[in-house]
Amino acid sequence: MKNRSTRNLKISTRITLSAVFGIIIPVVVAVIFSSVMLSSITSYFNFSDVTTNSYSMLNQIQWNQTMSSISNELVSEADREHKYNAVNGYVTSIENIGAKVYIECNGTAFYSTADRDTVLGEANNIISVDTERNVNYFGENGMVIITHAEKQGECYLVVVENTNYSVEDITARNTAQNFSSLVFNKTSVLFLLIVLLFILSIAALSFITSRTINVPIRKLTEGAKNIADGNLDFNIDYESTNEIGQTVKAFNAMTRRLKSSIEAQNKIEQSRKEMIAGIAHDLRTPLTSVKGYVEGIRDGIANTPEKQKSYMDTIYSSTLSMEKLLDELLTVSRLEIGNIELNKSDVNLTDFLNDCADELSVELGNEGFDFEFINKCSDSALVEIDVDRFSRVIQNIVSNSIKYKKPDVKGKIILEAQEYAKSVIISIKDNGIGLDSESLPRIFETFYRADKARTKVSEGSGLGLSVCKQLVELHGGQIWASSEEGNGLTVLISLYKKEETDE
């Protein structure tokens, strides 16, 4: 989960975090470095205690630190006894090197190494002093420091003097240089370590950020190369909700759609080739028949009126077959480009089916078929259809059943209609040769025939059921089939029932 949540970070978030950490880490390290430096230098050079009566920059820092500590204790919230003990701790070290201290609070002595007059007298011998002003004097004849502290009505005067103080024969500039050299020589190694840490931190952040971006981009590039090489089964293995993850997801989806589109295109192309071959085959058969009989008449083979009539009847029948094929092909083309408009009207289903049953009864009787009509619809059931177009749907289905009857078995067709709450279902069932499970889903495809050898060209074009499917769908209905090989075929049509309206 941790790995996944890190991977899901947006690129803008990664860059922002990298920038923030690039600022925070050096700042944190600098603070730590400063604290360590201050602690180390204070401890190493003993800034908090005065250790000598000889002037130097370090000595001056020690005096300033000591006086600051004394003043802070005097203005603290502690009681008088605690303040006295604390001040005594700071003063002891400077008294040990000969300094004298006098502290008073609101004009009353608080702490003294000697009395007020003695301390102020010796201070005046070193330099003329004014107790109302702060003094910081370091000279060859001694040292004097006077400071004041005040808080909540308590006014403290602190006077420190030391007659046993000297200034070495060295310029202030050289003293500062020696001190700086001493400090920086001791800390140069630590400083270099800090600089190295900065560099490593920035390099690590840059590496992590670039890696989290470069890895998925390399995978994306590899996927694009595989797809360009024709490997449409390649899937980019990268899961994330950030921008790159969404791009990878879209890329994989695009690859799947591209593969599906190419497969569909190949299937369409194959169907087109089969259709062209089917048209050529189905047109060639009647044309060959026409040509043969015309040649027979031309060559005088049909030398009697009876033969000539037989030849002419065959030529006429073949011409009708070609006309029917071309008519169905034109219908399919117009349906596919949406160039057919239905002339729909509200039709009483019972009346329509009775008319169809009458026509089918005569036709099927001539073909030697038994016919049965079962109507379970009410007399008021209405459907909105184009009567001519829908009659053609029924006729095409029946013609298909006639074509695929069982040899040496009397054919039978059952037309049945069943009414439901919002729809009606019309079924046409035969006792023909049926279809296997592989062929059944494809019988409504253009030019598809379960009869691969196409031995029954004269009995149909292979376009009839395709026309039925498209016409039914134009009516807003559905068409499907059920069958078992050797047990006949049932074609079912579902139509929405038209609600009867009041005048």
Coordinates of C-alpha atoms in Angstrom, one line a residue:
M1 CA 0.0 0.0 0.0
K2 CA 2.9 2.4 0.8
N3 CA 4.5 1.6 -2.5
R4 CA 1.2 2.1 -4.4
S5 CA 0.4 5.4 -2.7
T6 CA 3.9 6.8 -3.5
R7 CA 3.5 5.7 -7.1
N8 CA 0.2 7.5 -7.3
L9 CA 1.7 10.9 -6.5
K10 CA 1.2 13.4 -9.3
I11 CA 4.2 14.7 -11.2
S12 CA 3.5 18.3 -10.1
T13 CA 3.3 17.0 -6.5
R14 CA 6.7 15.2 -6.9
I15 CA 8.3 18.3 -8.2
T16 CA 6.8 20.4 -5.5
L17 CA 8.0 18.0 -2.8
S18 CA 11.4 17.9 -4.3
A19 CA 11.6 21.7 -4.2
V20 CA 10.3 21.8 -0.6
F21 CA 12.7 19.2 0.6
G22 CA 15.5 20.9 -1.3
I23 CA 14.8 23.9 0.9
I24 CA 13.9 22.2 4.2
I25 CA 16.8 19.8 4.4
P26 CA 19.5 22.5 4.0
V27 CA 17.7 24.7 6.5
V28 CA 17.4 21.9 9.0
V29 CA 21.0 20.9 8.5
A30 CA 22.1 24.5 8.9
V31 CA 20.2 24.9 12.2
I32 CA 21.7 21.6 13.5
F33 CA 25.1 22.8 12.3
S34 CA 24.7 26.2 14.0
S35 CA 23.6 24.6 17.2
V36 CA 26.5 22.1 17.2
M37 CA 28.9 24.9 16.3
L38 CA 27.6 27.2 19.1
S39 CA 27.7 24.4 21.6
S40 CA 31.1 23.2 20.5
I41 CA 32.7 26.6 20.4
T42 CA 31.2 27.7 23.7
S43 CA 32.4 24.5 25.3
Y44 CA 35.8 24.4 23.6
F45 CA 36.7 28.0 24.2
N46 CA 34.8 28.3 27.5
F47 CA 32.9 31.5 26.6
S48 CA 30.8 31.3 29.8
D49 CA 33.8 31.7 32.2
V50 CA 36.4 34.4 32.4
T51 CA 39.8 32.6 32.5
T52 CA 42.4 35.3 32.1
N53 CA 43.3 38.9 33.0
S54 CA 44.9 39.5 29.6
Y55 CA 42.9 41.1 26.8
S56 CA 41.9 39.2 23.7
M57 CA 38.8 38.9 21.6
L58 CA 38.0 35.7 23.4
N59 CA 38.5 37.3 26.8
Q60 CA 36.1 40.1 25.8
I61 CA 33.5 37.5 24.7
Q62 CA 33.9 35.8 28.0
W63 CA 33.3 39.0 29.9
N64 CA 30.2 39.8 27.8
Q65 CA 28.8 36.4 28.3
T66 CA 29.4 36.5 32.1
M67 CA 27.8 39.9 32.5
S68 CA 24.8 38.8 30.3
S69 CA 24.3 35.8 32.5
I70 CA 24.4 37.9 35.7
S71 CA 21.9 40.4 34.3
N72 CA 19.5 37.6 33.2
E73 CA 19.5 36.1 36.7
L74 CA 18.8 39.4 38.3
V75 CA 15.7 40.1 36.2
S76 CA 14.4 36.5 36.4
E77 CA 11.2 35.4 38.3
A78 CA 13.2 33.6 41.0
D79 CA 13.2 34.7 44.6
R80 CA 16.0 36.8 46.1
E81 CA 17.9 33.8 47.7
H82 CA 17.9 31.9 44.4
K83 CA 19.2 35.0 42.5
Y84 CA 21.9 35.5 45.1
N85 CA 23.1 31.9 44.8
A86 CA 23.1 32.0 41.1
V87 CA 24.9 35.3 40.9
N88 CA 27.5 34.0 43.4
G89 CA 28.2 31.1 41.1
Y90 CA 28.9 33.4 38.1
V91 CA 30.9 35.9 40.2
T92 CA 33.2 33.4 41.9
S93 CA 35.2 32.7 38.7
I94 CA 36.0 36.4 38.1
E95 CA 36.8 37.0 41.8
N96 CA 39.3 34.2 41.6
I97 CA 41.3 36.3 39.0
G98 CA 41.3 39.5 41.2
A99 CA 38.1 41.2 40.0
K100 CA 35.8 43.0 42.6
V101 CA 32.1 43.1 42.1
Y102 CA 29.4 45.3 43.6
I103 CA 25.7 44.8 42.9
E104 CA 22.9 46.9 44.4
C105 CA 19.1 46.8 44.0
N106 CA 17.2 50.1 44.3
G107 CA 20.2 51.7 46.1
T108 CA 20.7 48.8 48.6
A109 CA 23.6 46.4 48.4
F110 CA 22.6 43.0 46.9
Y111 CA 26.0 41.4 46.5
S112 CA 29.5 42.8 47.0
T113 CA 33.1 41.6 47.0
A114 CA 34.0 44.9 48.8
D115 CA 31.9 47.9 49.9
R116 CA 30.5 50.4 47.4
D117 CA 33.0 53.1 48.0
T118 CA 36.0 50.8 47.6
V119 CA 34.8 49.3 44.4
L120 CA 33.8 52.6 42.8
G121 CA 37.0 54.3 44.1
E122 CA 39.2 51.7 42.4
A123 CA 37.1 52.0 39.3
N124 CA 37.5 55.8 39.2
N125 CA 41.3 55.3 39.5
I126 CA 41.2 53.2 36.3
I127 CA 38.7 55.5 34.4
S128 CA 36.3 58.2 35.4
V129 CA 33.0 56.5 35.8
D130 CA 29.3 57.6 36.0
T131 CA 27.1 55.0 37.7
E132 CA 24.2 56.3 35.6
R133 CA 25.8 55.1 32.4
N134 CA 27.0 51.7 31.1
V135 CA 30.8 51.3 30.8
N136 CA 32.9 48.7 29.1
Y137 CA 36.6 49.6 29.5
F138 CA 39.6 47.3 28.9
G139 CA 42.9 49.0 29.3
E140 CA 46.5 48.6 30.4
N141 CA 45.8 50.1 33.8
G142 CA 42.8 47.9 34.5
M143 CA 39.2 46.9 33.5
V144 CA 35.9 48.5 34.4
I145 CA 32.4 47.2 33.5
I146 CA 29.2 49.0 34.6
T147 CA 25.8 47.7 33.5
H148 CA 22.1 48.1 34.6
A149 CA 19.2 45.7 34.7
E150 CA 15.6 46.6 35.5
K151 CA 12.3 44.7 35.8
Q152 CA 9.0 45.2 37.6
G153 CA 10.3 48.1 39.7
E154 CA 13.6 46.5 40.6
C155 CA 16.6 48.5 39.4
Y156 CA 20.0 46.7 39.5
L157 CA 23.4 48.3 39.3
V158 CA 26.3 46.0 38.5
V159 CA 29.9 47.3 38.8
V160 CA 33.0 45.1 38.1
E161 CA 36.5 46.4 38.3
N162 CA 39.9 44.7 38.1
T163 CA 43.1 46.6 38.6
N164 CA 45.2 43.5 37.9
Y165 CA 44.4 43.6 34.1
S166 CA 46.7 44.1 31.1
V167 CA 46.5 44.5 27.4
E168 CA 49.2 42.7 25.4
D169 CA 51.2 44.6 22.8
I170 CA 49.2 43.5 19.8
T171 CA 46.8 45.3 17.5
A172 CA 43.1 44.6 17.7
R173 CA 43.1 43.7 14.0
N174 CA 45.7 40.9 14.5
T175 CA 43.8 39.7 17.6
A176 CA 40.6 39.3 15.5
Q177 CA 42.5 37.5 12.8
N178 CA 44.0 35.1 15.2
F179 CA 40.7 34.3 16.8
S180 CA 39.0 33.8 13.4
S181 CA 41.8 31.5 12.3
L182 CA 41.5 29.5 15.4
V183 CA 37.8 29.1 15.2
F184 CA 37.6 28.2 11.5
N185 CA 40.6 25.9 11.6
K186 CA 38.8 23.8 14.2
T187 CA 35.4 23.8 12.3
S188 CA 36.6 23.5 8.6
V189 CA 36.2 19.7 8.6
L190 CA 32.6 19.9 10.0
F191 CA 31.8 22.6 7.5
L192 CA 33.0 20.4 4.6
L193 CA 30.9 17.6 5.9
I194 CA 27.8 19.8 5.9
V195 CA 28.5 21.0 2.3
L196 CA 28.9 17.3 1.3
L197 CA 25.6 16.5 3.0
F198 CA 23.8 19.3 1.1
I199 CA 25.1 17.9 -2.2
L200 CA 24.1 14.4 -1.4
S201 CA 20.6 15.4 -0.3
I202 CA 20.0 17.4 -3.5
A203 CA 21.4 14.6 -5.6
A204 CA 19.3 11.9 -3.9
L205 CA 16.1 14.0 -4.3
S206 CA 16.9 14.6 -7.9
F207 CA 17.6 10.9 -8.5
I208 CA 14.4 9.8 -6.8
T209 CA 12.2 12.3 -8.6
S210 CA 13.7 11.6 -12.0
R211 CA 13.5 7.8 -11.5
T212 CA 9.8 8.0 -10.6
I213 CA 9.2 9.8 -13.8
N214 CA 11.7 8.1 -16.1
V215 CA 10.7 4.5 -15.3
P216 CA 7.0 4.7 -16.4
I217 CA 8.1 6.9 -19.4
R218 CA 10.5 4.1 -20.5
K219 CA 7.7 1.6 -20.2
L220 CA 5.4 3.9 -22.2
T221 CA 8.1 4.2 -24.9
E222 CA 8.6 0.4 -25.0
G223 CA 4.9 0.0 -25.4
A224 CA 4.7 2.5 -28.3
K225 CA 7.6 0.7 -30.0
N226 CA 5.9 -2.7 -29.7
I227 CA 2.7 -1.4 -31.0
A228 CA 4.5 0.3 -33.9
D229 CA 6.0 -3.1 -34.7
G230 CA 2.6 -4.6 -34.8
N231 CA 2.5 -6.3 -31.4
L232 CA -1.1 -5.3 -30.4
D233 CA -1.1 -7.8 -27.6
F234 CA 1.5 -5.8 -25.7
N235 CA 0.2 -4.4 -22.4
I236 CA 2.1 -1.7 -20.5
D237 CA 2.5 -2.9 -16.9
Y238 CA 2.2 0.2 -14.8
E239 CA -0.6 1.0 -12.4
S240 CA -1.0 4.5 -10.9
T241 CA -3.6 7.2 -10.6
N242 CA -1.2 10.0 -11.4
E243 CA -0.9 11.7 -14.9
I244 CA 1.5 9.0 -16.2
G245 CA -0.7 6.2 -14.9
Q246 CA -3.8 7.7 -16.6
T247 CA -1.8 8.1 -19.8
V248 CA -0.7 4.4 -19.6
K249 CA -4.3 3.3 -18.9
A250 CA -5.5 5.3 -21.9
F251 CA -2.7 3.9 -24.0
N252 CA -3.6 0.3 -23.1
A253 CA -7.2 1.0 -23.8
M254 CA -6.3 2.6 -27.2
T255 CA -4.2 -0.5 -28.0
R256 CA -7.2 -2.8 -27.2
R257 CA -9.5 -0.6 -29.3
L258 CA -7.0 -0.6 -32.1
K259 CA -6.7 -4.3 -32.1
S260 CA -10.5 -4.7 -31.9
S261 CA -10.9 -2.2 -34.8
I262 CA -8.3 -4.0 -36.9
E263 CA -10.0 -7.4 -36.2
A264 CA -13.4 -5.9 -37.1
Q265 CA -12.0 -4.4 -40.2
N266 CA -10.4 -7.7 -41.2
K267 CA -13.7 -9.4 -40.5
I268 CA -15.6 -6.9 -42.7
E269 CA -13.0 -7.3 -45.4
Q270 CA -13.4 -11.1 -45.3
S271 CA -17.2 -10.7 -45.4
R272 CA -16.9 -8.3 -48.3
K273 CA -14.7 -10.8 -50.2
E274 CA -17.2 -13.6 -49.4
M275 CA -20.1 -11.4 -50.5
I276 CA -18.4 -10.6 -53.8
A277 CA -17.6 -14.2 -54.4
G278 CA -21.2 -15.1 -53.5
I279 CA -22.7 -12.5 -55.9
A280 CA -20.4 -13.8 -58.7
H281 CA -21.4 -17.4 -58.0
D282 CA -25.1 -16.7 -57.6
L283 CA -25.2 -14.6 -60.8
R284 CA -23.1 -17.0 -62.8
T285 CA -25.4 -20.0 -62.3
P286 CA -28.6 -18.4 -63.9
L287 CA -26.5 -16.6 -66.5
T288 CA -24.9 -20.0 -67.5
S289 CA -28.4 -21.4 -67.7
V290 CA -29.6 -18.5 -69.9
K291 CA -26.6 -18.8 -72.1
G292 CA -26.9 -22.5 -72.6
Y293 CA -30.6 -22.4 -73.5
V294 CA -30.1 -19.4 -75.8
E295 CA -27.4 -21.3 -77.6
G296 CA -29.7 -24.3 -77.9
I297 CA -32.3 -22.1 -79.5
R298 CA -29.7 -20.4 -81.8
D299 CA -28.2 -23.7 -82.9
G300 CA -31.6 -25.2 -83.6
I301 CA -31.6 -27.8 -80.9
A302 CA -35.0 -26.5 -79.7
N303 CA -36.6 -27.5 -83.1
T304 CA -40.1 -28.0 -81.9
P305 CA -42.6 -25.6 -80.4
E306 CA -42.6 -27.6 -77.2
K307 CA -38.8 -27.5 -76.7
Q308 CA -38.7 -23.8 -77.6
K309 CA -41.4 -23.1 -75.0
S310 CA -39.5 -25.2 -72.4
Y311 CA -36.3 -23.4 -73.2
M312 CA -38.0 -20.0 -73.0
D313 CA -39.6 -20.8 -69.7
T314 CA -36.2 -21.8 -68.2
I315 CA -34.6 -18.7 -69.6
Y316 CA -37.4 -16.6 -68.0
S317 CA -37.1 -18.4 -64.7
S318 CA -33.3 -17.8 -64.6
T319 CA -33.9 -14.1 -65.5
L320 CA -36.3 -13.8 -62.6
S321 CA -33.8 -15.4 -60.2
M322 CA -31.2 -12.8 -61.3
E323 CA -33.7 -10.0 -61.0
K324 CA -34.6 -11.2 -57.5
L325 CA -31.0 -11.5 -56.5
L326 CA -30.2 -8.0 -57.7
D327 CA -33.3 -6.7 -56.1
E328 CA -32.3 -8.2 -52.7
L329 CA -28.8 -6.9 -53.1
L330 CA -30.1 -3.4 -53.8
T331 CA -32.3 -3.7 -50.8
V332 CA -29.3 -4.7 -48.6
S333 CA -27.2 -1.8 -49.9
R334 CA -30.0 0.7 -49.3
L335 CA -30.6 -0.7 -45.8
E336 CA -26.9 -0.5 -44.9
I337 CA -26.6 3.2 -46.0
G338 CA -30.0 4.0 -44.4
N339 CA -31.7 4.9 -47.7
I340 CA -34.9 3.2 -47.0
E341 CA -37.9 4.9 -45.4
L342 CA -40.7 2.8 -43.9
N343 CA -44.3 3.7 -44.6
K344 CA -45.5 2.6 -41.2
S345 CA -49.1 2.7 -39.9
D346 CA -51.1 1.2 -37.0
V347 CA -52.1 -2.3 -38.1
N348 CA -54.4 -4.8 -36.5
L349 CA -52.0 -7.8 -36.0
T350 CA -54.7 -10.4 -36.3
D351 CA -56.0 -9.1 -39.6
F352 CA -52.4 -8.9 -40.9
L353 CA -51.5 -12.4 -39.9
N354 CA -54.7 -13.8 -41.3
D355 CA -53.9 -12.3 -44.7
C356 CA -50.3 -13.7 -44.5
A357 CA -51.7 -17.1 -43.5
D358 CA -54.0 -17.2 -46.5
E359 CA -51.2 -16.5 -48.9
L360 CA -48.8 -18.9 -47.3
S361 CA -51.4 -21.7 -47.2
V362 CA -51.7 -21.5 -51.0
E363 CA -48.0 -21.2 -51.6
L364 CA -46.9 -23.9 -49.2
G365 CA -49.7 -26.2 -50.5
N366 CA -48.1 -25.9 -54.0
E367 CA -44.8 -26.8 -52.5
G368 CA -46.1 -29.9 -50.8
F369 CA -45.8 -28.4 -47.3
D370 CA -48.2 -28.7 -44.4
F371 CA -49.1 -25.3 -42.9
E372 CA -50.5 -24.4 -39.4
F373 CA -51.4 -21.0 -38.1
I374 CA -51.8 -20.4 -34.3
N375 CA -52.9 -17.0 -33.2
K376 CA -52.9 -16.2 -29.5
C377 CA -53.3 -12.5 -29.9
S378 CA -56.4 -10.5 -29.1
D379 CA -58.5 -9.0 -31.9
S380 CA -57.5 -5.5 -30.7
A381 CA -53.7 -6.0 -30.7
L382 CA -52.0 -3.3 -32.8
V383 CA -48.5 -3.0 -34.2
E384 CA -46.9 -0.1 -36.1
I385 CA -45.4 -1.6 -39.3
D386 CA -44.9 -1.1 -43.0
V387 CA -47.2 -3.8 -44.3
D388 CA -45.4 -4.4 -47.6
R389 CA -41.9 -4.5 -46.0
F390 CA -43.0 -6.7 -43.1
S391 CA -44.8 -9.1 -45.5
R392 CA -41.5 -9.5 -47.2
V393 CA -39.9 -10.4 -43.9
I394 CA -42.4 -13.2 -43.4
Q395 CA -42.0 -14.3 -47.0
N396 CA -38.2 -14.4 -46.8
I397 CA -38.3 -16.6 -43.7
V398 CA -40.8 -19.0 -45.2
S399 CA -38.7 -19.2 -48.4
N400 CA -35.7 -20.1 -46.4
S401 CA -37.6 -22.9 -44.7
I402 CA -38.8 -24.2 -48.0
K403 CA -35.2 -24.2 -49.3
Y404 CA -33.8 -26.2 -46.4
K405 CA -36.4 -28.9 -46.0
K406 CA -35.4 -32.4 -45.2
P407 CA -35.1 -34.8 -48.1
D408 CA -37.9 -37.4 -48.3
V409 CA -39.7 -35.8 -45.4
K410 CA -42.9 -33.8 -45.9
G411 CA -42.2 -30.2 -44.9
K412 CA -44.2 -28.4 -42.3
I413 CA -44.3 -24.8 -41.3
I414 CA -46.0 -23.3 -38.2
L415 CA -46.8 -19.6 -38.0
E416 CA -47.6 -18.6 -34.4
A417 CA -48.2 -15.3 -32.7
Q418 CA -48.2 -14.7 -28.9
E419 CA -49.3 -11.4 -27.2
Y420 CA -47.7 -10.1 -24.0
A421 CA -48.1 -6.9 -21.9
K422 CA -46.0 -4.6 -24.1
S423 CA -45.0 -6.7 -27.1
V424 CA -46.0 -9.5 -29.5
I425 CA -43.8 -12.3 -30.6
I426 CA -44.2 -13.9 -34.0
S427 CA -42.5 -17.3 -34.6
I428 CA -42.1 -19.3 -37.8
K429 CA -41.1 -22.9 -37.2
D430 CA -40.1 -25.6 -39.7
N431 CA -39.1 -29.2 -39.6
G432 CA -36.2 -28.8 -41.9
I433 CA -32.5 -29.8 -41.6
G434 CA -31.8 -27.2 -38.9
L435 CA -28.5 -25.6 -38.0
D436 CA -25.5 -26.5 -35.9
S437 CA -24.4 -24.2 -33.0
E438 CA -21.6 -22.7 -35.1
S439 CA -23.8 -21.6 -38.0
L440 CA -26.8 -20.4 -36.0
P441 CA -25.4 -17.0 -34.8
R442 CA -24.4 -16.1 -38.4
I443 CA -27.5 -16.8 -40.3
F444 CA -28.5 -13.1 -40.4
E445 CA -25.2 -12.1 -41.9
T446 CA -25.2 -10.8 -45.5
F447 CA -24.5 -13.7 -47.9
Y448 CA -23.9 -16.3 -45.2
R449 CA -25.1 -19.8 -45.9
A450 CA -24.8 -22.8 -43.7
D451 CA -24.7 -24.7 -47.1
K452 CA -21.0 -24.1 -47.7
A453 CA -21.1 -25.8 -51.1
R454 CA -23.8 -23.4 -52.2
T455 CA -25.6 -26.3 -54.0
K456 CA -29.0 -24.6 -53.7
V457 CA -28.2 -21.4 -55.5
S458 CA -31.4 -21.5 -57.6
E459 CA -33.5 -21.6 -54.4
G460 CA -32.1 -18.5 -52.8
S461 CA -29.4 -15.8 -52.6
G462 CA -28.2 -15.9 -49.0
L463 CA -29.5 -12.3 -48.6
G464 CA -33.0 -13.0 -47.4
L465 CA -32.4 -13.4 -43.7
S466 CA -30.0 -10.4 -43.7
V467 CA -32.8 -8.3 -45.2
C468 CA -35.2 -9.6 -42.6
K469 CA -32.9 -8.6 -39.7
Q470 CA -32.4 -5.1 -40.9
L471 CA -36.0 -4.5 -41.7
V472 CA -37.2 -5.8 -38.3
E473 CA -34.6 -3.6 -36.6
L474 CA -35.9 -0.6 -38.6
H475 CA -39.3 -1.4 -37.1
G476 CA -37.8 -1.2 -33.7
G477 CA -38.0 -4.9 -33.1
Q478 CA -35.7 -7.8 -32.6
I479 CA -35.2 -11.0 -34.6
W480 CA -33.4 -14.2 -33.5
A481 CA -33.4 -17.9 -34.1
S482 CA -33.2 -21.2 -32.3
S483 CA -32.3 -24.6 -33.7
E484 CA -30.8 -28.0 -33.3
E485 CA -29.1 -29.7 -36.2
G486 CA -31.6 -32.1 -37.8
N487 CA -34.6 -30.8 -35.8
G488 CA -35.7 -27.7 -37.8
L489 CA -35.3 -24.0 -37.4
T490 CA -37.5 -21.5 -35.5
V491 CA -37.2 -17.8 -36.3
L492 CA -38.8 -15.4 -33.8
I493 CA -39.6 -11.7 -34.2
S494 CA -40.5 -9.4 -31.3
L495 CA -42.4 -6.1 -31.9
Y496 CA -43.6 -3.5 -29.5
K497 CA -47.3 -3.5 -29.2
K498 CA -49.1 -0.2 -30.1
E499 CA -51.2 1.2 -27.3
E500 CA -54.8 1.8 -28.4
T501 CA -55.8 5.5 -28.0
D502 CA -59.2 7.1 -27.5
E503 CA -60.6 9.5 -30.0

